[in-house]
mmCIF file of C-alpha atoms in Angstrom:
data_model
loop_
_atom_site.group_PDB
_atom_site.id
_atom_site.type_symbol
_atom_site.label_atom_id
_atom_site.label_comp_id
_atom_site.label_asym_id
_atom_site.label_seq_id
_atom_site.Cartn_x
_atom_site.Cartn_y
_atom_site.Cartn_z
ATOM 1 C CA UNK A 114 -30.886 5.468 4.028
ATOM 2 C CA UNK A 115 -32.177 8.293 6.203
ATOM 3 C CA UNK A 116 -30.887 8.292 9.789
ATOM 4 C CA UNK A 117 -32.992 9.297 12.737
ATOM 5 C CA UNK A 118 -32.119 12.782 14.117
ATOM 6 C CA UNK A 119 -30.443 13.998 10.995
ATOM 7 C CA UNK A 120 -31.902 16.716 8.643
ATOM 8 C CA UNK A 121 -32.096 16.272 4.901
ATOM 9 C CA UNK A 122 -32.705 18.608 1.914
ATOM 10 C CA UNK A 123 -34.345 17.050 -1.137
ATOM 11 C CA UNK A 124 -34.272 18.870 -4.357
ATOM 12 C CA UNK A 125 -36.267 17.669 -7.303
ATOM 13 C CA UNK A 126 -35.315 18.534 -10.889
ATOM 14 C CA UNK A 127 -38.828 17.671 -12.045
ATOM 15 C CA UNK A 128 -41.840 19.799 -11.092
ATOM 16 C CA UNK A 129 -43.867 16.860 -10.176
ATOM 17 C CA UNK A 130 -43.392 13.822 -7.918
ATOM 18 C CA UNK A 131 -44.382 12.174 -4.705
ATOM 19 C CA UNK A 132 -42.202 11.642 -1.576
ATOM 20 C CA UNK A 133 -43.527 8.764 0.586
ATOM 21 C CA UNK A 134 -41.797 8.257 3.972
ATOM 22 C CA UNK A 135 -41.445 5.943 5.769
ATOM 23 C CA UNK A 136 -40.743 3.737 2.919
ATOM 24 C CA UNK A 137 -42.750 0.513 2.398
ATOM 25 C CA UNK A 138 -41.382 -2.840 3.602
ATOM 26 C CA UNK A 139 -39.881 -3.788 0.279
ATOM 27 C CA UNK A 140 -37.893 -0.626 -0.325
ATOM 28 C CA UNK A 141 -36.814 -0.484 3.285
ATOM 29 C CA UNK A 142 -35.695 -3.961 3.483
ATOM 30 C CA UNK A 143 -33.453 -3.286 0.356
ATOM 31 C CA UNK A 144 -31.796 -0.128 1.710
ATOM 32 C CA UNK A 145 -28.209 0.015 2.629
ATOM 33 C CA UNK A 146 -26.851 0.372 6.129
ATOM 34 C CA UNK A 147 -23.550 1.732 4.684
ATOM 35 C CA UNK A 148 -21.563 4.103 6.935
ATOM 36 C CA UNK A 149 -19.413 6.760 5.293
ATOM 37 C CA UNK A 150 -15.711 7.260 6.185
ATOM 38 C CA UNK A 151 -14.937 10.793 7.595
ATOM 39 C CA UNK A 152 -11.882 12.937 6.413
ATOM 40 C CA UNK A 153 -8.590 12.752 8.240
ATOM 41 C CA UNK A 154 -6.806 15.517 6.563
ATOM 42 C CA UNK A 155 -9.441 18.124 5.491
ATOM 43 C CA UNK A 156 -11.099 18.345 8.907
ATOM 44 C CA UNK A 157 -12.961 21.148 10.600
ATOM 45 C CA UNK A 158 -15.315 20.493 13.356
ATOM 46 C CA UNK A 159 -18.547 22.289 13.905
ATOM 47 C CA UNK A 160 -19.164 23.169 10.274
ATOM 48 C CA UNK A 161 -22.973 22.949 10.278
ATOM 49 C CA UNK A 162 -24.057 26.654 9.572
ATOM 50 C CA UNK A 163 -27.590 26.050 8.251
ATOM 51 C CA UNK A 164 -26.532 26.890 4.734
ATOM 52 C CA UNK A 165 -24.840 24.596 2.235
ATOM 53 C CA UNK A 166 -24.455 23.548 -1.405
ATOM 54 C CA UNK A 167 -23.666 20.104 -2.795
ATOM 55 C CA UNK A 168 -20.919 19.622 -5.644
ATOM 56 C CA UNK A 169 -20.804 16.248 -7.470
ATOM 57 C CA UNK A 170 -17.373 15.666 -8.720
ATOM 58 C CA UNK A 171 -16.474 14.089 -12.022
ATOM 59 C CA UNK A 172 -12.712 13.532 -11.566
ATOM 60 C CA UNK A 173 -10.283 10.768 -11.350
ATOM 61 C CA UNK A 174 -9.662 9.693 -7.728
ATOM 62 C CA UNK A 175 -9.345 6.549 -5.856
ATOM 63 C CA UNK A 176 -11.414 5.321 -2.944
ATOM 64 C CA UNK A 177 -9.984 6.729 0.357
ATOM 65 C CA UNK A 178 -8.737 10.040 -1.292
ATOM 66 C CA UNK A 179 -10.017 13.149 0.325
ATOM 67 C CA UNK A 180 -11.614 16.312 -1.146
ATOM 68 C CA UNK A 181 -11.202 19.758 0.473
ATOM 69 C CA UNK A 182 -12.925 22.924 -0.500
ATOM 70 C CA UNK A 183 -11.520 26.353 0.567
ATOM 71 C CA UNK A 184 -12.326 30.022 0.184
ATOM 72 C CA UNK A 185 -9.551 32.130 -1.466
ATOM 73 C CA UNK A 186 -8.476 33.352 2.081
ATOM 74 C CA UNK A 187 -7.810 29.744 3.173
ATOM 75 C CA UNK A 188 -11.002 28.971 5.142
ATOM 76 C CA UNK A 189 -11.759 25.296 5.014
ATOM 77 C CA UNK A 190 -15.531 25.009 4.022
ATOM 78 C CA UNK A 191 -15.964 21.339 3.063
ATOM 79 C CA UNK A 192 -14.323 17.979 3.190
ATOM 80 C CA UNK A 193 -15.218 14.400 2.221
ATOM 81 C CA UNK A 194 -13.721 11.006 1.463
ATOM 82 C CA UNK A 195 -13.965 9.598 -1.943
ATOM 83 C CA UNK A 196 -15.742 6.405 -1.610
ATOM 84 C CA UNK A 197 -18.654 4.215 -2.976
ATOM 85 C CA UNK A 198 -21.883 6.144 -2.727
ATOM 86 C CA UNK A 199 -20.191 9.404 -2.181
ATOM 87 C CA UNK A 200 -18.651 11.181 -5.199
ATOM 88 C CA UNK A 201 -18.866 14.793 -4.084
ATOM 89 C CA UNK A 202 -18.662 17.278 -1.119
ATOM 90 C CA UNK A 203 -20.936 19.395 0.832
ATOM 91 C CA UNK A 204 -19.764 23.174 0.829
ATOM 92 C CA UNK A 205 -20.913 25.112 3.823
ATOM 93 C CA UNK A 206 -22.166 28.650 3.723
ATOM 94 C CA UNK A 207 -21.463 31.478 6.122
ATOM 95 C CA UNK A 208 -23.855 31.960 9.102
ATOM 96 C CA UNK A 209 -24.568 35.714 9.095
ATOM 97 C CA UNK A 210 -25.731 35.419 12.846
ATOM 98 C CA UNK A 211 -22.072 34.765 14.079
ATOM 99 C CA UNK A 212 -19.376 37.367 14.392
ATOM 100 C CA UNK A 213 -16.750 35.290 12.540
ATOM 101 C CA UNK A 214 -16.695 33.948 9.055
ATOM 102 C CA UNK A 215 -17.573 30.328 9.351
ATOM 103 C CA UNK A 216 -18.357 29.416 5.704
ATOM 104 C CA UNK A 217 -18.458 30.673 2.174
ATOM 105 C CA UNK A 218 -20.347 33.923 1.437
ATOM 106 C CA UNK A 219 -22.663 34.099 -1.577
ATOM 107 C CA UNK A 220 -20.516 34.382 -4.717
ATOM 108 C CA UNK A 221 -17.167 33.410 -3.009
ATOM 109 C CA UNK A 222 -14.837 31.728 -5.422
ATOM 110 C CA UNK A 223 -14.170 28.054 -4.346
ATOM 111 C CA UNK A 224 -10.687 26.433 -4.351
ATOM 112 C CA UNK A 225 -10.534 22.550 -4.611
ATOM 113 C CA UNK A 226 -7.758 20.448 -3.019
ATOM 114 C CA UNK A 227 -7.285 16.599 -2.927
ATOM 115 C CA UNK A 228 -5.254 14.547 -0.674
ATOM 116 C CA UNK A 229 -4.040 11.078 -2.061
ATOM 117 C CA UNK A 230 -4.564 8.280 0.513
ATOM 118 C CA UNK A 231 -1.985 6.238 -1.400
ATOM 119 C CA UNK A 232 1.026 8.715 -1.645
ATOM 120 C CA UNK A 233 0.134 11.059 1.210
ATOM 121 C CA UNK A 234 0.481 13.967 -1.343
ATOM 122 C CA UNK A 235 -1.751 17.130 -1.589
ATOM 123 C CA UNK A 236 -2.845 18.243 -4.975
ATOM 124 C CA UNK A 237 -5.179 20.550 -6.798
ATOM 125 C CA UNK A 238 -8.233 20.189 -8.898
ATOM 126 C CA UNK A 239 -8.301 22.241 -12.075
ATOM 127 C CA UNK A 240 -11.881 23.031 -13.244
ATOM 128 C CA UNK A 241 -12.754 22.289 -16.954
ATOM 129 C CA UNK A 242 -16.432 22.838 -16.489
ATOM 130 C CA UNK A 243 -19.231 23.327 -13.845
ATOM 131 C CA UNK A 244 -22.974 22.684 -14.612
ATOM 132 C CA UNK A 245 -25.844 23.881 -12.335
ATOM 133 C CA UNK A 246 -28.166 20.782 -12.222
ATOM 134 C CA UNK A 247 -31.262 23.035 -11.748
ATOM 135 C CA UNK A 248 -30.811 25.894 -14.267
ATOM 136 C CA UNK A 249 -28.474 23.992 -16.633
ATOM 137 C CA UNK A 250 -26.030 26.936 -16.863
ATOM 138 C CA UNK A 251 -22.343 26.166 -17.488
ATOM 139 C CA UNK A 252 -19.202 27.976 -16.319
ATOM 140 C CA UNK A 253 -15.423 27.328 -16.222
ATOM 141 C CA UNK A 254 -15.054 28.255 -12.480
ATOM 142 C CA UNK A 255 -17.068 27.671 -9.344
ATOM 143 C CA UNK A 256 -18.672 30.000 -6.846
ATOM 144 C CA UNK A 257 -20.684 29.327 -3.773
ATOM 145 C CA UNK A 258 -24.543 29.598 -3.899
ATOM 146 C CA UNK A 259 -26.676 28.401 -1.088
ATOM 147 C CA UNK A 260 -28.740 25.380 -1.985
ATOM 148 C CA UNK A 261 -27.042 24.875 -5.342
ATOM 149 C CA UNK A 262 -26.351 21.420 -6.706
ATOM 150 C CA UNK A 263 -23.419 21.563 -9.159
ATOM 151 C CA UNK A 264 -21.526 19.007 -11.272
ATOM 152 C CA UNK A 265 -17.854 19.919 -11.504
ATOM 153 C CA UNK A 266 -15.613 18.265 -14.059
ATOM 154 C CA UNK A 267 -11.824 18.632 -13.863
ATOM 155 C CA UNK A 268 -8.341 17.323 -13.650
ATOM 156 C CA UNK A 269 -6.208 16.477 -10.573
ATOM 157 C CA UNK A 270 -2.630 17.372 -10.276
ATOM 158 C CA UNK A 271 -0.688 16.182 -7.311
ATOM 159 C CA UNK A 272 1.913 18.699 -5.863
ATOM 160 C CA UNK A 273 5.509 17.783 -5.007
ATOM 161 C CA UNK A 274 5.057 20.205 -2.219
ATOM 162 C CA UNK A 275 2.376 18.615 0.050
ATOM 163 C CA UNK A 276 2.130 21.223 3.100
ATOM 164 C CA UNK A 277 -0.888 23.566 3.344
ATOM 165 C CA UNK A 278 -1.179 26.329 5.862
ATOM 166 C CA UNK A 279 -4.730 27.759 6.492
ATOM 167 C CA UNK A 280 -6.288 30.072 7.087
ATOM 168 C CA UNK A 281 -4.633 33.034 5.375
ATOM 169 C CA UNK A 282 -4.518 35.525 6.733
ATOM 170 C CA UNK A 283 -4.816 34.116 10.270
ATOM 171 C CA UNK A 284 -6.196 35.742 13.218
ATOM 172 C CA UNK A 285 -6.180 33.393 16.394
ATOM 173 C CA UNK A 286 -5.613 29.926 15.078
ATOM 174 C CA UNK A 287 -3.492 28.417 12.460
ATOM 175 C CA UNK A 288 -3.687 24.906 10.820
ATOM 176 C CA UNK A 289 -0.777 23.199 9.136
ATOM 177 C CA UNK A 290 -1.853 20.151 7.011
ATOM 178 C CA UNK A 291 1.193 17.739 6.438
ATOM 179 C CA UNK A 292 1.112 15.203 3.699
ATOM 180 C CA UNK A 293 4.028 12.920 3.446
ATOM 181 C CA UNK A 294 5.255 14.086 6.897
ATOM 182 C CA UNK A 295 2.105 13.111 8.838
ATOM 183 C CA UNK A 296 3.731 10.199 10.478
ATOM 184 C CA UNK A 297 6.880 12.008 11.511
ATOM 185 C CA UNK A 298 7.775 14.090 14.590
ATOM 186 C CA UNK A 299 8.074 17.684 13.165
ATOM 187 C CA UNK A 300 9.319 21.033 14.588
ATOM 188 C CA UNK A 301 7.676 24.328 13.645
ATOM 189 C CA UNK A 302 9.484 27.636 13.982
ATOM 190 C CA UNK A 303 7.812 31.128 13.487
ATOM 191 C CA UNK A 304 10.171 33.953 12.637
ATOM 192 C CA UNK A 305 9.225 37.590 12.265
ATOM 193 C CA UNK A 306 10.744 39.758 9.514
ATOM 194 C CA UNK A 307 13.661 40.740 11.723
ATOM 195 C CA UNK A 308 14.610 37.102 12.005
ATOM 196 C CA UNK A 309 13.600 36.746 15.740
ATOM 197 C CA UNK A 310 12.067 33.417 16.736
ATOM 198 C CA UNK A 311 8.633 34.161 18.033
ATOM 199 C CA UNK A 312 7.108 30.698 18.407
ATOM 200 C CA UNK A 313 8.621 27.099 18.472
ATOM 201 C CA UNK A 314 6.759 23.804 18.811
ATOM 202 C CA UNK A 315 7.664 20.145 18.246
ATOM 203 C CA UNK A 316 4.825 17.645 17.883
ATOM 204 C CA UNK A 317 3.350 14.915 15.762
ATOM 205 C CA UNK A 318 0.376 15.853 13.718
ATOM 206 C CA UNK A 319 -2.900 14.372 14.839
ATOM 207 C CA UNK A 320 -4.589 13.065 11.765
ATOM 208 C CA UNK A 321 -2.033 14.821 9.643
ATOM 209 C CA UNK A 322 -2.892 18.322 11.030
ATOM 210 C CA UNK A 323 -1.064 20.624 13.521
ATOM 211 C CA UNK A 324 -3.018 23.463 15.235
ATOM 212 C CA UNK A 325 -1.393 26.466 16.596
ATOM 213 C CA UNK A 326 -2.698 29.229 18.848
ATOM 214 C CA UNK A 327 -1.276 32.496 17.243
ATOM 215 C CA UNK A 328 -3.422 34.865 19.297
ATOM 216 C CA UNK A 329 -0.477 36.175 21.236
ATOM 217 C CA UNK A 330 1.718 36.958 18.070
ATOM 218 C CA UNK A 331 1.568 40.444 16.695
ATOM 219 C CA UNK A 332 0.075 41.262 13.373
ATOM 220 C CA UNK A 333 2.605 40.942 10.501
ATOM 221 C CA UNK A 334 4.397 38.622 8.084
ATOM 222 C CA UNK A 335 6.149 35.572 9.418
ATOM 223 C CA UNK A 336 8.386 32.932 8.035
ATOM 224 C CA UNK A 337 7.323 29.509 9.217
ATOM 225 C CA UNK A 338 10.084 26.806 8.902
ATOM 226 C CA UNK A 339 8.750 23.151 9.228
ATOM 227 C CA UNK A 340 11.450 20.468 9.958
ATOM 228 C CA UNK A 341 10.984 16.706 9.835
ATOM 229 C CA UNK A 342 13.348 13.811 9.670
ATOM 230 C CA UNK A 343 13.695 13.801 5.918
ATOM 231 C CA UNK A 344 12.317 17.188 4.787
ATOM 232 C CA UNK A 345 12.393 20.930 5.486
ATOM 233 C CA UNK A 346 9.777 23.394 4.237
ATOM 234 C CA UNK A 347 9.610 27.132 4.530
ATOM 235 C CA UNK A 348 6.420 29.276 4.205
ATOM 236 C CA UNK A 349 5.440 32.816 4.437
ATOM 237 C CA UNK A 350 2.177 33.550 6.409
ATOM 238 C CA UNK A 351 0.282 36.626 7.374
ATOM 239 C CA UNK A 352 -1.284 37.147 10.849
ATOM 240 C CA UNK A 353 -3.782 40.140 10.769
ATOM 241 C CA UNK A 354 -6.309 41.496 13.344
#
């Protein structure tokens, strides 16, 4: 079902074919009006950069679970909800006309995360094989390529530790994704390497994600301590400009 005002890319594996649009009455009458759920954990606004790839996922997930795609330096570049009609994720490429990195560069290694809607835990996807649907080439890892359509097969492992901090290194903004603690009030303390408290906030995560402005903190390594009613986590992060 094509929606007015939205852009679409159609890639055909065959070298011949005909696209007829608008569809005739019979086809249009049978089309679905389904709407797709949006991620709550792997969320990054304004991700449209004019470049993307699509990855079809052949993994074991349940409807309502979320997929997140990151670069090695922690930039979230794609997110989706596992649901009927959507078993994959769009990965956004970098827009070379902006000063900041807002997507994957050509050849960037992709890191895949999952969030379990049932348990609230975060986990990893371990790739067993990727296949390019156009060239047929197969690999055992995944790299970004603009306009690529990839089938990824892998296994899912949920972590006991379900806190993710991105991006790394950070420059001006920092995001802490909370899994099982998403419904709790949490306090977050930033300590420098001398043990001095540099930043403290207490809040409840909106949609499971806390956002911090770290633009006033000097470059360096920090210990981040996250405290909730039932759990305490400690992480080491890097702020660099």
